[in-house]
mmCIF file of C-alpha atoms in Angstrom:
data_model
loop_
_atom_site.group_PDB
_atom_site.id
_atom_site.type_symbol
_atom_site.label_atom_id
_atom_site.label_comp_id
_atom_site.label_asym_id
_atom_site.label_seq_id
_atom_site.Cartn_x
_atom_site.Cartn_y
_atom_site.Cartn_z
ATOM 1 C CA MET A 1 24.275 50.278 126.181
ATOM 2 C CA PHE A 2 23.638 46.464 125.698
ATOM 3 C CA ASN A 3 22.550 45.966 129.304
ATOM 4 C CA SER A 4 20.190 48.927 129.096
ATOM 5 C CA ILE A 5 18.300 47.722 126.037
ATOM 6 C CA GLN A 6 18.489 44.147 127.288
ATOM 7 C CA CYS A 7 16.724 45.234 130.506
ATOM 8 C CA GLN A 8 13.986 46.993 128.600
ATOM 9 C CA LEU A 9 13.261 43.980 126.429
ATOM 10 C CA ASN A 10 13.645 41.240 129.154
ATOM 11 C CA ASN A 11 10.435 41.160 131.193
ATOM 12 C CA VAL A 12 11.579 38.798 133.851
ATOM 13 C CA TYR A 13 8.681 37.081 135.778
ATOM 14 C CA SER A 14 10.573 35.963 138.766
ATOM 15 C CA PHE A 15 14.046 34.885 140.146
ATOM 16 C CA SER A 16 15.353 31.705 141.601
ATOM 17 C CA GLU A 17 18.920 30.407 141.678
ATOM 18 C CA ASN A 18 17.590 26.812 141.903
ATOM 19 C CA PHE A 19 14.850 25.049 139.928
ATOM 20 C CA LEU A 20 11.554 25.009 141.711
ATOM 21 C CA PRO A 21 9.381 22.182 142.724
ATOM 22 C CA ILE A 22 6.859 21.173 140.137
ATOM 23 C CA ASN A 23 3.926 22.537 142.062
ATOM 24 C CA ALA A 24 5.494 25.985 141.998
ATOM 25 C CA TYR A 25 5.582 26.043 138.243
ATOM 26 C CA VAL A 26 1.935 24.855 138.178
ATOM 27 C CA LYS A 27 0.997 27.628 140.576
ATOM 28 C CA ILE A 28 2.511 30.224 138.074
ATOM 29 C CA PHE A 29 0.485 28.674 135.349
ATOM 30 C CA ASN A 30 -2.684 28.801 137.390
ATOM 31 C CA THR A 31 -2.187 32.318 138.799
ATOM 32 C CA THR A 32 -0.258 34.016 136.061
ATOM 33 C CA ASP A 33 0.250 37.871 136.384
ATOM 34 C CA GLU A 34 -0.049 38.806 132.760
ATOM 35 C CA VAL A 35 1.817 42.100 133.149
ATOM 36 C CA ARG A 36 4.957 40.109 134.099
ATOM 37 C CA CYS A 37 4.742 37.893 131.064
ATOM 38 C CA THR A 38 6.623 38.418 127.813
ATOM 39 C CA GLN A 39 5.720 37.938 124.077
ATOM 40 C CA ASN A 40 9.255 38.320 122.974
ATOM 41 C CA PRO A 41 12.146 35.681 123.386
ATOM 42 C CA PRO A 42 14.531 36.495 126.159
ATOM 43 C CA VAL A 43 17.649 38.447 125.059
ATOM 44 C CA LYS A 44 20.757 36.860 126.512
ATOM 45 C CA PRO A 45 19.031 35.889 129.880
ATOM 46 C CA LYS A 46 21.009 35.424 133.045
ATOM 47 C CA PRO A 47 21.087 32.536 135.431
ATOM 48 C CA SER A 48 18.246 32.524 138.063
ATOM 49 C CA GLU A 49 15.833 34.338 135.734
ATOM 50 C CA ILE A 50 12.398 32.981 135.012
ATOM 51 C CA PHE A 51 10.269 34.000 132.062
ATOM 52 C CA VAL A 52 6.655 33.263 131.308
ATOM 53 C CA TYR A 53 6.583 33.398 127.445
ATOM 54 C CA THR A 54 3.009 33.955 126.274
ATOM 55 C CA ASN A 55 2.565 34.158 122.563
ATOM 56 C CA ALA A 56 0.016 31.842 120.971
ATOM 57 C CA ALA A 57 0.961 33.083 117.356
ATOM 58 C CA LYS A 58 4.636 32.334 117.946
ATOM 59 C CA PRO A 59 4.693 29.492 120.508
ATOM 60 C CA GLU A 60 8.307 28.275 119.775
ATOM 61 C CA ASP A 61 10.137 31.644 119.613
ATOM 62 C CA TRP A 62 11.253 31.469 123.332
ATOM 63 C CA ARG A 63 13.942 29.112 122.158
ATOM 64 C CA SER A 64 15.851 31.747 120.279
ATOM 65 C CA ASP A 65 17.351 33.493 123.458
ATOM 66 C CA GLN A 66 20.887 33.993 121.622
ATOM 67 C CA TYR A 67 22.607 31.054 123.311
ATOM 68 C CA ARG A 68 23.454 27.736 121.762
ATOM 69 C CA TRP A 69 21.709 24.834 123.545
ATOM 70 C CA ASP A 70 21.622 21.071 123.467
ATOM 71 C CA GLN A 71 18.320 19.557 124.301
ATOM 72 C CA VAL A 72 19.076 16.672 126.657
ATOM 73 C CA GLY A 73 15.669 15.368 127.504
ATOM 74 C CA LYS A 74 12.020 15.843 127.994
ATOM 75 C CA LYS A 75 9.631 14.388 130.640
ATOM 76 C CA LYS A 76 6.024 14.611 131.795
ATOM 77 C CA LEU A 77 6.114 15.486 135.418
ATOM 78 C CA PRO A 78 5.149 14.278 138.084
ATOM 79 C CA ARG A 79 5.290 10.764 136.893
ATOM 80 C CA ASN A 80 2.228 9.406 138.640
ATOM 81 C CA LYS A 81 -0.103 12.219 137.433
ATOM 82 C CA PRO A 82 1.684 14.460 134.966
ATOM 83 C CA THR A 83 0.604 18.178 135.130
ATOM 84 C CA VAL A 84 3.491 19.705 133.005
ATOM 85 C CA THR A 85 6.127 18.776 130.425
ATOM 86 C CA CYS A 86 9.626 19.680 131.142
ATOM 87 C CA THR A 87 12.250 20.079 128.459
ATOM 88 C CA TYR A 88 15.916 20.072 129.615
ATOM 89 C CA PHE A 89 18.688 22.124 127.992
ATOM 90 C CA LYS A 90 22.473 22.507 128.499
ATOM 91 C CA GLU A 91 24.329 25.303 127.000
ATOM 92 C CA SER A 92 26.692 23.701 124.449
ATOM 93 C CA SER A 93 30.022 25.330 125.230
ATOM 94 C CA GLN A 94 32.562 22.913 126.653
ATOM 95 C CA GLY A 95 32.673 23.090 130.405
ATOM 96 C CA SER A 96 29.588 25.131 130.662
ATOM 97 C CA ASN A 97 27.085 24.473 133.583
ATOM 98 C CA PHE A 98 24.471 27.019 132.252
ATOM 99 C CA THR A 99 21.192 25.288 131.914
ATOM 100 C CA LYS A 100 17.541 25.966 131.311
ATOM 101 C CA ARG A 101 14.270 24.089 131.658
ATOM 102 C CA ALA A 102 11.056 24.848 129.781
ATOM 103 C CA TYR A 103 7.689 23.967 131.258
ATOM 104 C CA ARG A 104 4.322 23.682 129.635
ATOM 105 C CA LYS A 105 0.965 22.782 131.101
ATOM 106 C CA ILE A 106 -0.687 19.490 130.256
ATOM 107 C CA VAL A 107 -4.605 19.684 129.820
ATOM 108 C CA ASN A 108 -6.400 16.535 129.068
ATOM 109 C CA ASN A 109 -3.202 14.783 128.449
ATOM 110 C CA ILE A 110 -2.237 17.318 125.808
ATOM 111 C CA GLU A 111 0.709 19.871 126.088
ATOM 112 C CA VAL A 112 -0.595 23.408 125.864
ATOM 113 C CA LYS A 113 1.926 25.373 123.758
ATOM 114 C CA ASP A 114 0.619 28.940 124.014
ATOM 115 C CA ARG A 115 2.389 29.540 127.410
ATOM 116 C CA THR A 116 5.895 28.484 128.415
ATOM 117 C CA ILE A 117 7.773 28.970 131.602
ATOM 118 C CA VAL A 118 11.626 29.124 130.946
ATOM 119 C CA HIS A 119 13.867 28.950 133.907
ATOM 120 C CA TYR A 120 17.732 29.486 133.686
ATOM 121 C CA THR A 121 20.164 28.336 136.294
ATOM 122 C CA GLY A 122 24.004 27.812 136.563
ATOM 123 C CA CYS A 123 26.603 30.341 135.559
ATOM 124 C CA LEU A 124 27.966 32.041 132.519
ATOM 125 C CA ASP A 125 31.685 31.493 133.218
ATOM 126 C CA ASN A 126 32.370 29.065 130.420
ATOM 127 C CA VAL A 127 29.785 30.239 127.883
ATOM 128 C CA LYS A 128 31.511 31.150 124.740
ATOM 129 C CA GLU A 129 30.086 32.791 121.582
ATOM 130 C CA ARG A 130 30.917 30.798 118.471
ATOM 131 C CA ALA A 131 30.366 31.219 114.735
ATOM 132 C CA HIS A 132 28.045 29.110 112.723
ATOM 133 C CA GLY A 133 29.766 25.869 111.610
ATOM 134 C CA ASN A 134 33.517 25.689 111.182
ATOM 135 C CA ARG A 135 34.100 28.726 108.902
ATOM 136 C CA LEU A 136 36.741 30.656 110.655
ATOM 137 C CA LYS A 137 36.225 33.694 108.447
ATOM 138 C CA HIS A 138 32.865 34.181 110.294
ATOM 139 C CA VAL A 139 34.372 33.889 113.694
ATOM 140 C CA HIS A 140 33.560 37.540 114.410
ATOM 141 C CA ILE A 141 29.890 36.919 113.908
ATOM 142 C CA PRO A 142 28.389 34.918 116.785
ATOM 143 C CA HIS A 143 25.815 32.264 115.856
ATOM 144 C CA THR A 144 22.289 32.877 117.008
ATOM 145 C CA MET A 145 19.217 30.849 116.127
ATOM 146 C CA THR A 146 16.679 32.726 114.146
ATOM 147 C CA ALA A 147 13.198 32.566 115.691
ATOM 148 C CA ARG A 148 11.115 29.851 114.355
ATOM 149 C CA SER A 149 8.428 32.179 113.427
ATOM 150 C CA GLN A 150 10.669 34.105 111.092
ATOM 151 C CA ARG A 151 12.006 30.894 109.533
ATOM 152 C CA LEU A 152 8.467 29.738 108.909
ATOM 153 C CA VAL A 153 7.442 33.024 107.228
ATOM 154 C CA GLN A 154 10.361 32.896 104.982
ATOM 155 C CA THR A 155 8.831 29.776 103.355
ATOM 156 C CA ASP A 156 5.560 31.500 102.508
ATOM 157 C CA HIS A 157 7.221 33.143 99.542
ATOM 158 C CA LEU A 158 8.327 30.255 97.389
ATOM 159 C CA LYS A 159 7.578 31.939 94.084
ATOM 160 C CA ASN A 160 9.598 35.115 94.890
ATOM 161 C CA ALA A 161 13.380 35.659 94.510
ATOM 162 C CA PRO A 162 15.249 35.389 97.878
ATOM 163 C CA ALA A 163 16.512 38.965 97.637
ATOM 164 C CA LYS A 164 12.979 40.328 97.229
ATOM 165 C CA VAL A 165 11.811 38.156 100.095
ATOM 166 C CA TYR A 166 14.463 39.384 102.359
ATOM 167 C CA ARG A 167 13.759 43.025 101.642
ATOM 168 C CA SER A 168 10.154 42.416 102.323
ATOM 169 C CA LEU A 169 10.770 40.812 105.710
ATOM 170 C CA PHE A 170 13.572 43.114 106.958
ATOM 171 C CA ASP A 171 12.355 46.423 108.353
ATOM 172 C CA PRO A 172 15.309 48.744 109.089
ATOM 173 C CA GLU A 173 13.053 51.030 111.174
ATOM 174 C CA LYS A 174 12.040 48.190 113.578
ATOM 175 C CA ALA A 175 15.569 46.931 113.620
ATOM 176 C CA SER A 176 16.775 50.280 114.924
ATOM 177 C CA GLU A 177 14.116 50.347 117.628
ATOM 178 C CA HIS A 178 15.142 46.904 119.069
ATOM 179 C CA PRO A 179 18.460 45.875 117.556
ATOM 180 C CA LEU A 180 19.136 43.114 120.030
ATOM 181 C CA LEU A 181 15.743 41.341 119.507
ATOM 182 C CA ASP A 182 16.102 41.910 115.717
ATOM 183 C CA ILE A 183 19.136 39.529 115.852
ATOM 184 C CA VAL A 184 16.720 36.579 115.977
ATOM 185 C CA MET A 185 13.374 38.020 114.842
ATOM 186 C CA ALA A 186 14.618 39.250 111.354
ATOM 187 C CA PRO A 187 16.136 37.291 108.621
ATOM 188 C CA LYS A 188 19.984 37.072 108.885
ATOM 189 C CA ASN A 189 20.672 37.647 105.231
ATOM 190 C CA VAL A 190 19.608 36.816 101.633
ATOM 191 C CA LYS A 191 21.397 33.431 101.872
ATOM 192 C CA GLN A 192 19.389 32.366 104.870
ATOM 193 C CA VAL A 193 16.136 33.142 102.918
ATOM 194 C CA GLN A 194 17.463 31.314 99.888
ATOM 195 C CA ASN A 195 18.191 28.249 101.999
ATOM 196 C CA SER A 196 14.813 28.300 103.716
ATOM 197 C CA ILE A 197 13.028 28.643 100.452
ATOM 198 C CA GLN A 198 15.065 25.785 98.878
ATOM 199 C CA ARG A 199 14.449 23.379 101.835
ATOM 200 C CA GLU A 200 10.777 24.075 101.629
ATOM 201 C CA ARG A 201 10.653 23.390 97.946
ATOM 202 C CA VAL A 202 12.507 20.162 98.430
ATOM 203 C CA LYS A 203 10.129 19.188 101.308
ATOM 204 C CA ARG A 204 7.031 19.837 99.244
ATOM 205 C CA SER A 205 8.435 18.007 96.221
ATOM 206 C CA ILE A 206 9.130 14.910 98.346
ATOM 207 C CA SER A 207 5.629 15.067 99.880
ATOM 208 C CA LYS A 208 4.044 15.116 96.480
ATOM 209 C CA ARG A 209 5.894 12.012 95.359
ATOM 210 C CA VAL A 210 5.029 10.004 98.480
#
């Protein structure tokens, strides 16, 4: 069941076991087949899969692919005349060699964020699902990073009670249609909404005093 729904949601653009030369990614940017692009973050993508994430309204949601990553670097490539930015990630499980790179086009020396090529390589052998933090009582609930667009929309309701905000953002009907995608595109629980609202209130309070 998981693989069936996963295949329906994951619109894979292309495949390659190894990372491609920079000019190959530039070619994808310049000759993109829109039908093969995706507006949703990948759901548990596999090594060798390449996604072209195109969503100007939610430019950072590609990051929430239901793995835990360490960002290990970012460069403009090629060095002599950069045409793309490349952000490097390593899956954070001990012993894992699952990696991904995210490419964005550079136009007039500015990184264009409305389209991102995400390429996964390595293997899943040592990838382990882990709970959030060190709370053993939650070990049965794997940690996934909520999409940035969802975290941002939670902070638009600073005057409302967290429980009310949660109910307004969580749509059970949509969740039943795409349960795997809903893991990152919907609020986790009332506590998460409460924390988001509290952080935003503190942030705005500090900015007023500065």
